[in-house]
Every structure is written in structure tokens, then in C-alpha cells.
Tab-separated table of C-alpha atoms in Angstrom:
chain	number	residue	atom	x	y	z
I	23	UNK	CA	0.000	0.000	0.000
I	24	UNK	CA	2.974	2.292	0.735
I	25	UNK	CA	4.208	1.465	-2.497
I	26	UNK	CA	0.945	2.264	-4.515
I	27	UNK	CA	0.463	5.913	-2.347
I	28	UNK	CA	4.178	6.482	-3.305
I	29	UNK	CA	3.627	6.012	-6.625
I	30	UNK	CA	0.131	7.966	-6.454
I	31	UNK	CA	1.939	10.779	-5.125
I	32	UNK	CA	4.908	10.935	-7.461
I	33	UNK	CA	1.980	10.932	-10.523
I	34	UNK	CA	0.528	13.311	-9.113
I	35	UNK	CA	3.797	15.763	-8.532
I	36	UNK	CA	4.563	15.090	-12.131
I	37	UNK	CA	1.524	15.687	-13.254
I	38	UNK	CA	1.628	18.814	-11.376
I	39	UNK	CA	4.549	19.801	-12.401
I	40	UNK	CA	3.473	19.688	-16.206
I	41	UNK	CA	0.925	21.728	-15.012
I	42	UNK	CA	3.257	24.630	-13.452
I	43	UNK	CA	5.904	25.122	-16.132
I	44	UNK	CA	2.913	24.703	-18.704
I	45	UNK	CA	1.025	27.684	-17.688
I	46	UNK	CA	1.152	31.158	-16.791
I	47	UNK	CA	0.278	35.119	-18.220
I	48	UNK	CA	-0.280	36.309	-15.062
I	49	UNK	CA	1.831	39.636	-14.407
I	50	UNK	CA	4.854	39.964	-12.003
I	51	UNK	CA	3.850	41.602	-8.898
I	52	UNK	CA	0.117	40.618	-7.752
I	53	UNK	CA	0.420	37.466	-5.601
I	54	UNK	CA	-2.935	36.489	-5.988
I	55	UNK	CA	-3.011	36.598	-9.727
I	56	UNK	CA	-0.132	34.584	-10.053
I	57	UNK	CA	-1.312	31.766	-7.456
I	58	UNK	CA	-4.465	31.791	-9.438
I	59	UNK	CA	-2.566	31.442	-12.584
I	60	UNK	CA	-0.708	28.441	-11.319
I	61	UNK	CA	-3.571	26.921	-10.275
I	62	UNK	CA	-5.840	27.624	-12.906
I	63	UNK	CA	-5.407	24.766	-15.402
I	64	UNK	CA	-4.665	22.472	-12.058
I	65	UNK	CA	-8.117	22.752	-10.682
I	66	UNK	CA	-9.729	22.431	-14.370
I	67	UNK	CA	-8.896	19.370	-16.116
I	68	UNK	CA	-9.185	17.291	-12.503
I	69	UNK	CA	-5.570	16.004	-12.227
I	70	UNK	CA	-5.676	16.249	-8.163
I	71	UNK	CA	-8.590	16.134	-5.941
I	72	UNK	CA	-9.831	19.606	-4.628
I	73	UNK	CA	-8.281	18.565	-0.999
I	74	UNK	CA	-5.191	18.200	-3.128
I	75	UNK	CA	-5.687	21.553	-5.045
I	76	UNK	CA	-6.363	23.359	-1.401
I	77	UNK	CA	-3.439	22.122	-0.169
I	78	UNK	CA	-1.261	23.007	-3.264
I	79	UNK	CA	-2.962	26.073	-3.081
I	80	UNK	CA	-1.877	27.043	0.606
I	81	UNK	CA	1.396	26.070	-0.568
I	82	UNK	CA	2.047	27.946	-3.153
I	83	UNK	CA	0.445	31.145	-0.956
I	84	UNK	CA	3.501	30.404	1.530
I	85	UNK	CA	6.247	31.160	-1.152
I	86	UNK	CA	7.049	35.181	-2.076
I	87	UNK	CA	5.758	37.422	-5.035
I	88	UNK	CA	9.395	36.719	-6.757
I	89	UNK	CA	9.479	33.010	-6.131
I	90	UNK	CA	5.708	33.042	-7.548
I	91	UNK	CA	7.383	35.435	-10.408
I	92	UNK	CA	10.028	32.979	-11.231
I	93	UNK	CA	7.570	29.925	-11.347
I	94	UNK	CA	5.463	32.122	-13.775
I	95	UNK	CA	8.759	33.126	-15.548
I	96	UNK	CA	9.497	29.416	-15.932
I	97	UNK	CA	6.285	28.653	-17.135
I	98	UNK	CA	6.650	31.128	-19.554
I	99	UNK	CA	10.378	30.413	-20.565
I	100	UNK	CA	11.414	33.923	-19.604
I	101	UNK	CA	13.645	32.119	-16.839
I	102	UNK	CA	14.293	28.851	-16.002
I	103	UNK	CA	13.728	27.725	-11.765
I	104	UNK	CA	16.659	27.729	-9.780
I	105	UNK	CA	17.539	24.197	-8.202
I	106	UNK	CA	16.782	25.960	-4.746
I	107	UNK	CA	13.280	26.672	-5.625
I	108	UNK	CA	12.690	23.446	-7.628
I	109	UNK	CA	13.642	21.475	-4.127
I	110	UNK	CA	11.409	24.008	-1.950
I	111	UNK	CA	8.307	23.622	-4.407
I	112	UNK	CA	9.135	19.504	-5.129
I	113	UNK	CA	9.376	19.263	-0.854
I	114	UNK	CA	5.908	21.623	-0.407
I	115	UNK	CA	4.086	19.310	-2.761
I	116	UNK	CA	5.070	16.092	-1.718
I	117	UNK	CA	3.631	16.858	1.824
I	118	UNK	CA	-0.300	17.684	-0.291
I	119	UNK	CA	0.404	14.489	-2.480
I	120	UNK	CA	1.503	12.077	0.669
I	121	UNK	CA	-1.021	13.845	3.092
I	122	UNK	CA	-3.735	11.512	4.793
């Protein structure tokens, strides 16, 4: 069972990912626009369960305007994610996608 939420979780980070460096537009700056940009195409096409999204969500609300800005900037491939941020964002979601 371990074995089958582990892999759960890891589809649903990668899918996730896809998600983040596949969307974007929101402008630098506004924190809520560019957590609702993240989440946007997340929460529409049903990859994660809402609980999931909420959590993902309140995650991404924790980082800063300019790490928000450089996941936008990523998804937009003005600038690529440092390896710091990558970690930070792959460690937040793990803890919504192994939750429960």
C-alpha cells in the first residue's frame, strides 16, 4: 500500500509539475493573480482532488511574489527555476500528495 500511495503521489507531482511550467500570463507583482494562474489549469482538467488543489494552493500562498514570479517566468520560458526553488516547491508538494 505504501508502495501504490508512493507512486500515487509521485503521478501526481509530475503531473503537477506539467501543469506549473505549462502555464502562466499572469503579471509579475500581484500574488494572488499569479497563485491563481498556477492553479488555474490544475483545478480544471481534474488532475488532483480539490483537498489536493487546497493544499497546493496554501502552498504555493507560503512562497514570495518573486518566487511566484520565477515559477510564472518558468512557465513562460522567460527564466528557467533555480535548483533551490525546484527542491522548496518539489518538498511543499510532496507533503499535499503524501497527506492523509
Amino acid at each position: 500500500m505504501t508502495r501504490r500511495i508512493a507512486l500515487a503521489a509521485s503521478a501526481g507531482i509530475c503531473a503537477l509539475g506539467l501543469v506549473l511550467t505549462g502555464c502562466g500570463s499572469a503579471g509579475g507583482g500581484d500574488k494572488d493573480a499569479l497563485v491563481n494562474s498556477l492553479m488555474e489549469e490544475l483545478t480544471t482538467n481534474g488532475s488532483v482532488t480539490t483537498e489536493q488543489g487546497d493544499c497546493v494552493r496554501g502552498k504555493l500562498n507560503e512562497l514570495s511574489v518573486d518566487e511566484l514570479t520565477a515559477l510564472n517566468n518558468d512557465s513562460t520560458g522567460d527564466a528557467a527555476v533555480t535548483p533551490e526553488l525546484e527542491e522548496k516547491i518539489t518538498g511543499m508538494l510532496m507533503e499535499c500528495f503524501t497527506a492523509g
